Amino acid sequence: MKTFLVTDFDHPAQLTDIPTPTPAQGQALVDIRACGLNFADLLMTKGKYQETPTPPFSLGMEPAGIVTALGPDTDGPAPGTRVVAFSGQGGLAEQGVFDAARCLPLPDNMSFEDAAAFQVAYGTSHMALDYKARLQPGETLVVLGAAGGVGLTAVEVGKVMGARVIACARGADKLEVCRRAGADHLIDTDTQDIRNEIKALGGADVVYDAIGGDQFNAAFRACNPDARILLIGFASGDLPDVRPNHMLVKNITLIGFYWGGYLAFRPEPLIDSLRQLLAWYGEGKIRPHVSHTLPLERADEALDLLRQRKSTGKVVVIMSPST
């Protein structure tokens, strides 16, 4: 089978032929149809992600496909079941073996492309906003980097949870994507003052920050008393300049959040969150925004879209046509 393989951190990943894997106890063999890409995949190619495997390994954290076999004495989705799996790696391949407990059945109306664009982005936003920040109906949610892979899902999830959503992104095209996702107010970070615009709209109760740097500082200064700030990532490359004395005076809570970490120490809320999100998809409440789909043979180009920040929403690599 073909897979997009990292052999060492000094050379680019390459499309390679390797033997088809055999599922061990507790594993499911999946015929992969599509796989979503994440910024973490880029970090893994250089060995800079906090959970980078030891080479050689295949990239791809979000595969979706069809279970073809289960390992010995394994309970899991039966062969023939359409599933999505959170694997951490191995999704950019024609087939893969994954923990059967992490293979969740898809709603009947969910395509493989949507499934592959679903887990990390929606899971991150839902757990962050619901489980960690306890976002309430009627509160004001500010999303920094709102047109990105996770930011756009935060806009959608925030609206489903009943919040008023302020989306911050660069340029009219990206802001239009945010508007279509349900944002109530739009701030162009290229031309507008984030702090002043948020304060003019009544201030922030919850800030969802995937950017860091100057945008964090501006949103922090626009927070209402008792606000919660979610640290999701630092796409700007700059760590936030946190002022603890200001946190104290305004009773602001700073929350670090890493979705994948829950798999190691408390997987139950993560799985419950994914089940809720899949149910929302089945009810038509949320829909992934996929800006690009490319075949496995062009996986390097797909990764470059993330590297060059040319995508909105998700980039998905296709192994086989949808069914």
PDB file of C-alpha atoms in Angstrom:
ATOM      1  CA  MET A   1       0.000   0.000   0.000  1.00  0.00           C
ATOM      2  CA  LYS A   2       1.029   3.639  -0.450  1.00  0.00           C
ATOM      3  CA  THR A   3       1.692   5.940   2.504  1.00  0.00           C
ATOM      4  CA  PHE A   4       3.177   9.401   3.031  1.00  0.00           C
ATOM      5  CA  LEU A   5       6.178   8.488   5.167  1.00  0.00           C
ATOM      6  CA  VAL A   6       8.565  10.482   7.366  1.00  0.00           C
ATOM      7  CA  THR A   7      11.855   8.577   7.396  1.00  0.00           C
ATOM      8  CA  ASP A   8      13.912  11.230   9.229  1.00  0.00           C
ATOM      9  CA  PHE A   9      13.563  14.863  10.237  1.00  0.00           C
ATOM     10  CA  ASP A  10      16.196  16.177   7.831  1.00  0.00           C
ATOM     11  CA  HIS A  11      14.364  15.170   4.638  1.00  0.00           C
ATOM     12  CA  PRO A  12      10.815  15.783   3.364  1.00  0.00           C
ATOM     13  CA  ALA A  13       8.179  13.096   3.794  1.00  0.00           C
ATOM     14  CA  GLN A  14       7.698  11.005   0.661  1.00  0.00           C
ATOM     15  CA  LEU A  15       5.077   8.745  -0.873  1.00  0.00           C
ATOM     16  CA  THR A  16       6.314   5.201  -0.206  1.00  0.00           C
ATOM     17  CA  ASP A  17       5.122   1.612  -0.722  1.00  0.00           C
ATOM     18  CA  ILE A  18       5.012  -0.451   2.481  1.00  0.00           C
ATOM     19  CA  PRO A  19       3.336  -3.766   3.435  1.00  0.00           C
ATOM     20  CA  THR A  20      -0.317  -3.635   4.471  1.00  0.00           C
ATOM     21  CA  PRO A  21      -0.469  -3.755   8.297  1.00  0.00           C
ATOM     22  CA  THR A  22      -2.210  -6.484  10.301  1.00  0.00           C
ATOM     23  CA  PRO A  23      -4.415  -5.473  13.249  1.00  0.00           C
ATOM     24  CA  ALA A  24      -3.323  -6.670  16.681  1.00  0.00           C
ATOM     25  CA  GLN A  25      -5.602  -7.178  19.682  1.00  0.00           C
ATOM     26  CA  GLY A  26      -7.566  -3.986  20.337  1.00  0.00           C
ATOM     27  CA  GLN A  27      -6.994  -2.642  16.827  1.00  0.00           C
ATOM     28  CA  ALA A  28      -9.079  -2.198  13.687  1.00  0.00           C
ATOM     29  CA  LEU A  29      -7.800  -2.280  10.105  1.00  0.00           C
ATOM     30  CA  VAL A  30      -9.348   0.588   8.151  1.00  0.00           C
ATOM     31  CA  ASP A  31      -9.499   1.102   4.392  1.00  0.00           C
ATOM     32  CA  ILE A  32      -8.796   4.851   4.472  1.00  0.00           C
ATOM     33  CA  ARG A  33     -10.794   7.067   2.129  1.00  0.00           C
ATOM     34  CA  ALA A  34      -9.791  10.547   3.347  1.00  0.00           C
ATOM     35  CA  CYS A  35      -7.580  12.215   5.943  1.00  0.00           C
ATOM     36  CA  GLY A  36      -7.640  15.747   7.328  1.00  0.00           C
ATOM     37  CA  LEU A  37      -4.428  17.731   7.774  1.00  0.00           C
ATOM     38  CA  ASN A  38      -3.398  19.822  10.761  1.00  0.00           C
ATOM     39  CA  PHE A  39      -0.631  22.253  11.641  1.00  0.00           C
ATOM     40  CA  ALA A  40       0.685  19.472  13.889  1.00  0.00           C
ATOM     41  CA  ASP A  41       1.507  17.439  10.774  1.00  0.00           C
ATOM     42  CA  LEU A  42       3.904  20.177   9.691  1.00  0.00           C
ATOM     43  CA  LEU A  43       5.553  20.194  13.112  1.00  0.00           C
ATOM     44  CA  MET A  44       5.928  16.408  13.024  1.00  0.00           C
ATOM     45  CA  THR A  45       7.908  16.515   9.789  1.00  0.00           C
ATOM     46  CA  LYS A  46      10.593  18.426  11.718  1.00  0.00           C
ATOM     47  CA  GLY A  47      10.247  16.550  15.006  1.00  0.00           C
ATOM     48  CA  LYS A  48       8.870  19.646  16.742  1.00  0.00           C
ATOM     49  CA  TYR A  49       5.428  18.410  17.804  1.00  0.00           C
ATOM     50  CA  GLN A  50       5.036  17.418  21.461  1.00  0.00           C
ATOM     51  CA  GLU A  51       3.866  13.918  20.466  1.00  0.00           C
ATOM     52  CA  THR A  52       6.049  13.268  17.415  1.00  0.00           C
ATOM     53  CA  PRO A  53       6.597   9.510  16.887  1.00  0.00           C
ATOM     54  CA  THR A  54      10.019   8.021  16.237  1.00  0.00           C
ATOM     55  CA  PRO A  55      10.687   7.719  12.465  1.00  0.00           C
ATOM     56  CA  PRO A  56       9.730   6.049  10.270  1.00  0.00           C
ATOM     57  CA  PHE A  57       6.060   6.962  10.611  1.00  0.00           C
ATOM     58  CA  SER A  58       3.174   8.060   8.404  1.00  0.00           C
ATOM     59  CA  LEU A  59       1.631  11.509   8.812  1.00  0.00           C
ATOM     60  CA  GLY A  60      -2.101  12.079   9.175  1.00  0.00           C
ATOM     61  CA  MET A  61      -4.049  12.453  12.433  1.00  0.00           C
ATOM     62  CA  GLU A  62      -7.637  12.305  11.125  1.00  0.00           C
ATOM     63  CA  PRO A  63      -8.398   9.315   8.892  1.00  0.00           C
ATOM     64  CA  ALA A  64     -11.898   8.309   7.837  1.00  0.00           C
ATOM     65  CA  GLY A  65     -12.782   5.101   6.031  1.00  0.00           C
ATOM     66  CA  ILE A  66     -14.262   1.619   6.296  1.00  0.00           C
ATOM     67  CA  VAL A  67     -13.338  -1.048   8.848  1.00  0.00           C
ATOM     68  CA  THR A  68     -12.151  -4.157   6.994  1.00  0.00           C
ATOM     69  CA  ALA A  69     -10.948  -6.342   9.906  1.00  0.00           C
ATOM     70  CA  LEU A  70     -10.583  -6.439  13.690  1.00  0.00           C
ATOM     71  CA  GLY A  71      -7.678  -7.832  15.661  1.00  0.00           C
ATOM     72  CA  PRO A  72      -8.031 -11.008  17.758  1.00  0.00           C
ATOM     73  CA  ASP A  73     -10.528 -10.778  20.646  1.00  0.00           C
ATOM     74  CA  THR A  74     -11.331  -7.174  19.764  1.00  0.00           C
ATOM     75  CA  ASP A  75     -14.634  -5.414  20.320  1.00  0.00           C
ATOM     76  CA  GLY A  76     -15.185  -2.565  17.916  1.00  0.00           C
ATOM     77  CA  PRO A  77     -17.104  -1.406  14.881  1.00  0.00           C
ATOM     78  CA  ALA A  78     -17.863  -4.418  12.697  1.00  0.00           C
ATOM     79  CA  PRO A  79     -16.153  -4.825   9.325  1.00  0.00           C
ATOM     80  CA  GLY A  80     -18.022  -2.735   6.783  1.00  0.00           C
ATOM     81  CA  THR A  81     -18.704   0.105   9.259  1.00  0.00           C
ATOM     82  CA  ARG A  82     -17.912   3.632   8.084  1.00  0.00           C
ATOM     83  CA  VAL A  83     -15.780   5.258  10.796  1.00  0.00           C
ATOM     84  CA  VAL A  84     -13.584   8.156  11.758  1.00  0.00           C
ATOM     85  CA  ALA A  85     -10.521   7.501  13.926  1.00  0.00           C
ATOM     86  CA  PHE A  86      -8.259   9.731  15.964  1.00  0.00           C
ATOM     87  CA  SER A  87      -4.898   8.122  15.357  1.00  0.00           C
ATOM     88  CA  GLY A  88      -2.218  10.728  16.015  1.00  0.00           C
ATOM     89  CA  GLN A  89      -0.468   9.388  12.904  1.00  0.00           C
ATOM     90  CA  GLY A  90      -0.927   6.935  10.036  1.00  0.00           C
ATOM     91  CA  GLY A  91      -3.849   8.571   8.246  1.00  0.00           C
ATOM     92  CA  LEU A  92      -2.029   9.548   5.043  1.00  0.00           C
ATOM     93  CA  ALA A  93      -2.082   6.012   3.734  1.00  0.00           C
ATOM     94  CA  GLU A  94      -4.338   3.696   1.780  1.00  0.00           C
ATOM     95  CA  GLN A  95      -4.855   1.509   4.858  1.00  0.00           C
ATOM     96  CA  GLY A  96      -4.049   1.743   8.561  1.00  0.00           C
ATOM     97  CA  VAL A  97      -4.469   0.048  11.933  1.00  0.00           C
ATOM     98  CA  PHE A  98      -5.967   2.116  14.736  1.00  0.00           C
ATOM     99  CA  ASP A  99      -7.191   1.677  18.292  1.00  0.00           C
ATOM    100  CA  ALA A 100     -10.668   0.185  17.847  1.00  0.00           C
ATOM    101  CA  ALA A 101     -11.991   2.232  20.789  1.00  0.00           C
ATOM    102  CA  ARG A 102     -11.108   5.415  18.883  1.00  0.00           C
ATOM    103  CA  CYS A 103     -13.036   4.386  15.750  1.00  0.00           C
ATOM    104  CA  LEU A 104     -16.460   6.026  15.911  1.00  0.00           C
ATOM    105  CA  PRO A 105     -19.269   5.216  13.447  1.00  0.00           C
ATOM    106  CA  LEU A 106     -20.324   8.013  11.103  1.00  0.00           C
ATOM    107  CA  PRO A 107     -23.833   9.378  10.661  1.00  0.00           C
ATOM    108  CA  ASP A 108     -25.418   8.071   7.467  1.00  0.00           C
ATOM    109  CA  ASN A 109     -25.397  11.558   5.914  1.00  0.00           C
ATOM    110  CA  MET A 110     -21.690  12.231   6.607  1.00  0.00           C
ATOM    111  CA  SER A 111     -19.184  11.983   3.756  1.00  0.00           C
ATOM    112  CA  PHE A 112     -15.642  10.740   4.287  1.00  0.00           C
ATOM    113  CA  GLU A 113     -14.316  14.198   3.379  1.00  0.00           C
ATOM    114  CA  ASP A 114     -16.424  15.844   6.082  1.00  0.00           C
ATOM    115  CA  ALA A 115     -15.461  13.151   8.588  1.00  0.00           C
ATOM    116  CA  ALA A 116     -11.770  13.691   7.885  1.00  0.00           C
ATOM    117  CA  ALA A 117     -12.210  17.430   8.435  1.00  0.00           C
ATOM    118  CA  PHE A 118     -14.098  16.972  11.674  1.00  0.00           C
ATOM    119  CA  GLN A 119     -12.365  15.563  14.725  1.00  0.00           C
ATOM    120  CA  VAL A 120      -9.458  17.768  15.775  1.00  0.00           C
ATOM    121  CA  ALA A 121     -10.973  21.110  14.802  1.00  0.00           C
ATOM    122  CA  TYR A 122     -14.505  20.559  16.118  1.00  0.00           C
ATOM    123  CA  GLY A 123     -13.303  18.468  19.057  1.00  0.00           C
ATOM    124  CA  THR A 124     -10.895  21.197  20.106  1.00  0.00           C
ATOM    125  CA  SER A 125     -13.515  23.929  19.898  1.00  0.00           C
ATOM    126  CA  HIS A 126     -16.331  22.018  21.584  1.00  0.00           C
ATOM    127  CA  MET A 127     -14.282  20.724  24.519  1.00  0.00           C
ATOM    128  CA  ALA A 128     -12.575  24.094  24.980  1.00  0.00           C
ATOM    129  CA  LEU A 129     -15.792  26.113  24.932  1.00  0.00           C
ATOM    130  CA  ASP A 130     -18.035  23.642  26.775  1.00  0.00           C
ATOM    131  CA  TYR A 131     -15.889  21.473  29.066  1.00  0.00           C
ATOM    132  CA  LYS A 132     -13.253  24.087  29.929  1.00  0.00           C
ATOM    133  CA  ALA A 133     -14.664  27.619  29.490  1.00  0.00           C
ATOM    134  CA  ARG A 134     -18.307  26.744  30.299  1.00  0.00           C
ATOM    135  CA  LEU A 135     -19.578  29.124  27.621  1.00  0.00           C
ATOM    136  CA  GLN A 136     -23.165  30.183  28.383  1.00  0.00           C
ATOM    137  CA  PRO A 137     -25.997  31.256  26.065  1.00  0.00           C
ATOM    138  CA  GLY A 138     -25.963  35.022  25.564  1.00  0.00           C
ATOM    139  CA  GLU A 139     -22.271  35.461  26.387  1.00  0.00           C
ATOM    140  CA  THR A 140     -19.927  37.180  23.934  1.00  0.00           C
ATOM    141  CA  LEU A 141     -17.296  34.890  22.391  1.00  0.00           C
ATOM    142  CA  VAL A 142     -14.313  36.419  20.588  1.00  0.00           C
ATOM    143  CA  VAL A 143     -12.505  34.078  18.174  1.00  0.00           C
ATOM    144  CA  LEU A 144      -8.974  35.040  17.089  1.00  0.00           C
ATOM    145  CA  GLY A 145      -7.869  33.394  13.851  1.00  0.00           C
ATOM    146  CA  ALA A 146     -11.520  32.744  13.104  1.00  0.00           C
ATOM    147  CA  ALA A 147     -11.034  31.642   9.475  1.00  0.00           C
ATOM    148  CA  GLY A 148      -8.504  28.920  10.328  1.00  0.00           C
ATOM    149  CA  GLY A 149      -9.050  25.205  10.788  1.00  0.00           C
ATOM    150  CA  VAL A 150     -10.015  25.380  14.466  1.00  0.00           C
ATOM    151  CA  GLY A 151     -11.142  28.999  14.554  1.00  0.00           C
ATOM    152  CA  LEU A 152     -13.949  28.479  12.076  1.00  0.00           C
ATOM    153  CA  THR A 153     -15.317  25.575  14.115  1.00  0.00           C
ATOM    154  CA  ALA A 154     -15.238  27.772  17.233  1.00  0.00           C
ATOM    155  CA  VAL A 155     -17.501  30.227  15.414  1.00  0.00           C
ATOM    156  CA  GLU A 156     -19.942  27.430  14.525  1.00  0.00           C
ATOM    157  CA  VAL A 157     -19.873  25.698  17.899  1.00  0.00           C
ATOM    158  CA  GLY A 158     -20.232  29.005  19.736  1.00  0.00           C
ATOM    159  CA  LYS A 159     -23.367  29.807  17.759  1.00  0.00           C
ATOM    160  CA  VAL A 160     -24.862  26.352  18.399  1.00  0.00           C
ATOM    161  CA  MET A 161     -24.207  26.928  22.121  1.00  0.00           C
ATOM    162  CA  GLY A 162     -26.094  30.240  21.982  1.00  0.00           C
ATOM    163  CA  ALA A 163     -23.238  32.756  22.191  1.00  0.00           C
ATOM    164  CA  ARG A 164     -22.868  36.070  20.367  1.00  0.00           C
ATOM    165  CA  VAL A 165     -19.747  35.540  18.230  1.00  0.00           C
ATOM    166  CA  ILE A 166     -17.164  38.143  17.211  1.00  0.00           C
ATOM    167  CA  ALA A 167     -14.848  36.742  14.510  1.00  0.00           C
ATOM    168  CA  CYS A 168     -11.366  38.205  14.002  1.00  0.00           C
ATOM    169  CA  ALA A 169      -9.539  37.351  10.764  1.00  0.00           C
ATOM    170  CA  ARG A 170      -7.381  38.881   8.024  1.00  0.00           C
ATOM    171  CA  GLY A 171      -9.095  40.372   4.982  1.00  0.00           C
ATOM    172  CA  ALA A 172     -12.552  40.488   3.463  1.00  0.00           C
ATOM    173  CA  ASP A 173     -12.465  37.011   1.921  1.00  0.00           C
ATOM    174  CA  LYS A 174     -11.678  35.266   5.202  1.00  0.00           C
ATOM    175  CA  LEU A 175     -14.209  37.378   7.081  1.00  0.00           C
ATOM    176  CA  GLU A 176     -16.885  36.385   4.564  1.00  0.00           C
ATOM    177  CA  VAL A 177     -16.163  32.720   5.391  1.00  0.00           C
ATOM    178  CA  CYS A 178     -16.671  33.597   9.069  1.00  0.00           C
ATOM    179  CA  ARG A 179     -19.929  35.372   8.323  1.00  0.00           C
ATOM    180  CA  ARG A 180     -21.244  32.320   6.486  1.00  0.00           C
ATOM    181  CA  ALA A 181     -20.273  30.190   9.496  1.00  0.00           C
ATOM    182  CA  GLY A 182     -22.576  32.310  11.663  1.00  0.00           C
ATOM    183  CA  ALA A 183     -20.421  35.094  13.140  1.00  0.00           C
ATOM    184  CA  ASP A 184     -22.483  38.026  14.413  1.00  0.00           C
ATOM    185  CA  HIS A 185     -19.691  40.617  14.127  1.00  0.00           C
ATOM    186  CA  LEU A 186     -16.508  40.747  12.038  1.00  0.00           C
ATOM    187  CA  ILE A 187     -13.153  42.399  12.796  1.00  0.00           C
ATOM    188  CA  ASP A 188     -10.472  42.728  10.127  1.00  0.00           C
ATOM    189  CA  THR A 189      -7.177  42.297  11.981  1.00  0.00           C
ATOM    190  CA  ASP A 190      -5.301  43.917   9.080  1.00  0.00           C
ATOM    191  CA  THR A 191      -7.138  47.229   9.246  1.00  0.00           C
ATOM    192  CA  GLN A 192      -9.066  47.488  12.520  1.00  0.00           C
ATOM    193  CA  ASP A 193      -8.040  47.887  16.159  1.00  0.00           C
ATOM    194  CA  ILE A 194      -9.049  44.631  17.859  1.00  0.00           C
ATOM    195  CA  ARG A 195      -9.263  46.043  21.375  1.00  0.00           C
ATOM    196  CA  ASN A 196     -11.332  49.092  20.447  1.00  0.00           C
ATOM    197  CA  GLU A 197     -13.692  47.127  18.214  1.00  0.00           C
ATOM    198  CA  ILE A 198     -14.342  44.444  20.867  1.00  0.00           C
ATOM    199  CA  LYS A 199     -14.908  47.063  23.579  1.00  0.00           C
ATOM    200  CA  ALA A 200     -17.314  48.952  21.300  1.00  0.00           C
ATOM    201  CA  LEU A 201     -19.290  45.721  20.983  1.00  0.00           C
ATOM    202  CA  GLY A 202     -19.539  45.310  24.761  1.00  0.00           C
ATOM    203  CA  GLY A 203     -16.352  43.429  25.592  1.00  0.00           C
ATOM    204  CA  ALA A 204     -15.451  39.726  25.639  1.00  0.00           C
ATOM    205  CA  ASP A 205     -16.738  37.089  28.049  1.00  0.00           C
ATOM    206  CA  VAL A 206     -14.755  34.254  26.446  1.00  0.00           C
ATOM    207  CA  VAL A 207     -11.738  34.582  24.123  1.00  0.00           C
ATOM    208  CA  TYR A 208     -10.727  31.649  21.917  1.00  0.00           C
ATOM    209  CA  ASP A 209      -7.115  32.340  20.941  1.00  0.00           C
ATOM    210  CA  ALA A 210      -5.308  30.275  18.306  1.00  0.00           C
ATOM    211  CA  ILE A 211      -2.985  33.178  17.410  1.00  0.00           C
ATOM    212  CA  GLY A 212      -1.191  34.589  20.461  1.00  0.00           C
ATOM    213  CA  GLY A 213       1.126  37.607  20.333  1.00  0.00           C
ATOM    214  CA  ASP A 214      -0.320  41.063  19.775  1.00  0.00           C
ATOM    215  CA  GLN A 215      -3.821  39.759  19.118  1.00  0.00           C
ATOM    216  CA  PHE A 216      -3.886  38.063  22.522  1.00  0.00           C
ATOM    217  CA  ASN A 217      -2.761  41.307  24.159  1.00  0.00           C
ATOM    218  CA  ALA A 218      -5.484  43.301  22.414  1.00  0.00           C
ATOM    219  CA  ALA A 219      -8.252  40.828  23.261  1.00  0.00           C
ATOM    220  CA  PHE A 220      -7.032  40.527  26.856  1.00  0.00           C
ATOM    221  CA  ARG A 221      -7.434  44.289  27.300  1.00  0.00           C
ATOM    222  CA  ALA A 222     -10.985  44.065  25.940  1.00  0.00           C
ATOM    223  CA  CYS A 223     -12.129  41.376  28.385  1.00  0.00           C
ATOM    224  CA  ASN A 224     -15.055  41.896  30.715  1.00  0.00           C
ATOM    225  CA  PRO A 225     -14.713  41.078  34.427  1.00  0.00           C
ATOM    226  CA  ASP A 226     -14.817  37.293  35.039  1.00  0.00           C
ATOM    227  CA  ALA A 227     -13.837  36.549  31.423  1.00  0.00           C
ATOM    228  CA  ARG A 228     -12.143  33.303  30.392  1.00  0.00           C
ATOM    229  CA  ILE A 229      -9.332  33.162  27.821  1.00  0.00           C
ATOM    230  CA  LEU A 230      -8.635  29.862  26.065  1.00  0.00           C
ATOM    231  CA  LEU A 231      -5.069  29.350  24.852  1.00  0.00           C
ATOM    232  CA  ILE A 232      -5.460  27.061  21.825  1.00  0.00           C
ATOM    233  CA  GLY A 233      -2.266  27.751  19.872  1.00  0.00           C
ATOM    234  CA  PHE A 234       0.273  30.351  18.802  1.00  0.00           C
ATOM    235  CA  ALA A 235       0.026  30.610  15.019  1.00  0.00           C
ATOM    236  CA  SER A 236       1.653  34.041  15.127  1.00  0.00           C
ATOM    237  CA  GLY A 237       4.816  32.472  16.519  1.00  0.00           C
ATOM    238  CA  ASP A 238       4.725  34.877  19.473  1.00  0.00           C
ATOM    239  CA  LEU A 239       3.842  33.786  22.994  1.00  0.00           C
ATOM    240  CA  PRO A 240       1.324  35.980  24.838  1.00  0.00           C
ATOM    241  CA  ASP A 241       2.522  38.705  27.172  1.00  0.00           C
ATOM    242  CA  VAL A 242       0.433  37.766  30.218  1.00  0.00           C
ATOM    243  CA  ARG A 243      -0.170  40.410  32.898  1.00  0.00           C
ATOM    244  CA  PRO A 244      -1.067  38.507  36.097  1.00  0.00           C
ATOM    245  CA  ASN A 245      -1.949  41.696  37.995  1.00  0.00           C
ATOM    246  CA  HIS A 246      -4.568  42.561  35.354  1.00  0.00           C
ATOM    247  CA  MET A 247      -5.938  39.014  35.582  1.00  0.00           C
ATOM    248  CA  LEU A 248      -6.318  39.497  39.326  1.00  0.00           C
ATOM    249  CA  VAL A 249      -8.037  42.878  39.148  1.00  0.00           C
ATOM    250  CA  LYS A 250     -10.593  41.761  36.535  1.00  0.00           C
ATOM    251  CA  ASN A 251     -10.945  38.160  37.781  1.00  0.00           C
ATOM    252  CA  ILE A 252      -9.855  36.824  34.373  1.00  0.00           C
ATOM    253  CA  THR A 253      -9.174  33.104  34.021  1.00  0.00           C
ATOM    254  CA  LEU A 254      -6.461  31.926  31.619  1.00  0.00           C
ATOM    255  CA  ILE A 255      -7.052  28.355  30.396  1.00  0.00           C
ATOM    256  CA  GLY A 256      -4.496  26.238  28.542  1.00  0.00           C
ATOM    257  CA  PHE A 257      -6.084  23.597  26.342  1.00  0.00           C
ATOM    258  CA  TYR A 258      -4.659  20.706  24.329  1.00  0.00           C
ATOM    259  CA  TRP A 259      -7.343  18.397  22.946  1.00  0.00           C
ATOM    260  CA  GLY A 260      -5.163  15.375  22.211  1.00  0.00           C
ATOM    261  CA  GLY A 261      -3.768  15.340  25.741  1.00  0.00           C
ATOM    262  CA  TYR A 262      -7.073  14.050  27.094  1.00  0.00           C
ATOM    263  CA  LEU A 263      -6.578  10.745  25.304  1.00  0.00           C
ATOM    264  CA  ALA A 264      -3.745   9.969  27.726  1.00  0.00           C
ATOM    265  CA  PHE A 265      -5.303  10.904  31.068  1.00  0.00           C
ATOM    266  CA  ARG A 266      -9.077  11.404  30.672  1.00  0.00           C
ATOM    267  CA  PRO A 267     -10.482  10.165  27.345  1.00  0.00           C
ATOM    268  CA  GLU A 268     -14.137   9.978  28.442  1.00  0.00           C
ATOM    269  CA  PRO A 269     -15.038  13.680  27.990  1.00  0.00           C
ATOM    270  CA  LEU A 270     -13.260  13.712  24.629  1.00  0.00           C
ATOM    271  CA  ILE A 271     -15.229  10.715  23.341  1.00  0.00           C
ATOM    272  CA  ASP A 272     -18.470  12.159  24.748  1.00  0.00           C
ATOM    273  CA  SER A 273     -17.707  15.439  22.979  1.00  0.00           C
ATOM    274  CA  LEU A 274     -17.157  13.699  19.642  1.00  0.00           C
ATOM    275  CA  ARG A 275     -20.421  11.803  20.000  1.00  0.00           C
ATOM    276  CA  GLN A 276     -22.247  15.085  20.630  1.00  0.00           C
ATOM    277  CA  LEU A 277     -20.586  16.691  17.610  1.00  0.00           C
ATOM    278  CA  LEU A 278     -21.441  13.757  15.344  1.00  0.00           C
ATOM    279  CA  ALA A 279     -25.051  14.010  16.536  1.00  0.00           C
ATOM    280  CA  TRP A 280     -25.061  17.748  15.734  1.00  0.00           C
ATOM    281  CA  TYR A 281     -23.741  16.957  12.261  1.00  0.00           C
ATOM    282  CA  GLY A 282     -26.494  14.387  11.775  1.00  0.00           C
ATOM    283  CA  GLU A 283     -29.038  17.052  12.773  1.00  0.00           C
ATOM    284  CA  GLY A 284     -27.573  19.555  10.292  1.00  0.00           C
ATOM    285  CA  LYS A 285     -26.348  21.988  12.986  1.00  0.00           C
ATOM    286  CA  ILE A 286     -22.689  22.016  11.924  1.00  0.00           C
ATOM    287  CA  ARG A 287     -20.847  21.419   8.644  1.00  0.00           C
ATOM    288  CA  PRO A 288     -17.064  21.393   8.134  1.00  0.00           C
ATOM    289  CA  HIS A 289     -15.630  23.953   5.762  1.00  0.00           C
ATOM    290  CA  VAL A 290     -13.147  22.191   3.462  1.00  0.00           C
ATOM    291  CA  SER A 291     -11.261  24.683   1.322  1.00  0.00           C
ATOM    292  CA  HIS A 292      -9.041  22.174  -0.533  1.00  0.00           C
ATOM    293  CA  THR A 293      -9.064  18.460  -1.374  1.00  0.00           C
ATOM    294  CA  LEU A 294      -6.042  16.825  -3.002  1.00  0.00           C
ATOM    295  CA  PRO A 295      -5.133  13.205  -3.798  1.00  0.00           C
ATOM    296  CA  LEU A 296      -2.549  11.298  -1.748  1.00  0.00           C
ATOM    297  CA  GLU A 297      -0.014  11.728  -4.561  1.00  0.00           C
ATOM    298  CA  ARG A 298      -0.115  15.489  -3.885  1.00  0.00           C
ATOM    299  CA  ALA A 299       0.102  15.325  -0.085  1.00  0.00           C
ATOM    300  CA  ASP A 300       3.193  17.524  -0.115  1.00  0.00           C
ATOM    301  CA  GLU A 301       1.187  20.259  -1.885  1.00  0.00           C
ATOM    302  CA  ALA A 302      -1.615  19.848   0.659  1.00  0.00           C
ATOM    303  CA  LEU A 303       0.831  20.387   3.522  1.00  0.00           C
ATOM    304  CA  ASP A 304       2.235  23.428   1.745  1.00  0.00           C
ATOM    305  CA  LEU A 305      -1.229  25.015   1.747  1.00  0.00           C
ATOM    306  CA  LEU A 306      -1.064  24.955   5.546  1.00  0.00           C
ATOM    307  CA  ARG A 307       2.552  26.106   5.582  1.00  0.00           C
ATOM    308  CA  GLN A 308       1.749  29.107   3.361  1.00  0.00           C
ATOM    309  CA  ARG A 309      -1.552  29.825   5.170  1.00  0.00           C
ATOM    310  CA  LYS A 310      -3.456  29.616   1.886  1.00  0.00           C
ATOM    311  CA  SER A 311      -6.382  27.598   3.232  1.00  0.00           C
ATOM    312  CA  THR A 312      -9.538  28.452   5.137  1.00  0.00           C
ATOM    313  CA  GLY A 313     -11.102  25.771   7.266  1.00  0.00           C
ATOM    314  CA  LYS A 314      -9.605  22.363   6.513  1.00  0.00           C
ATOM    315  CA  VAL A 315      -7.375  20.728   3.891  1.00  0.00           C
ATOM    316  CA  VAL A 316      -8.273  17.093   3.179  1.00  0.00           C
ATOM    317  CA  VAL A 317      -6.257  14.434   1.336  1.00  0.00           C
ATOM    318  CA  ILE A 318      -8.324  11.911  -0.614  1.00  0.00           C
ATOM    319  CA  MET A 319      -7.310   8.269  -0.898  1.00  0.00           C
ATOM    320  CA  SER A 320     -10.432   7.035  -2.647  1.00  0.00           C
ATOM    321  CA  PRO A 321     -13.695   8.559  -3.946  1.00  0.00           C
ATOM    322  CA  SER A 322     -16.531   9.067  -1.463  1.00  0.00           C
ATOM    323  CA  THR A 323     -19.301   6.530  -1.091  1.00  0.00           C
TER     324      THR A 323
END
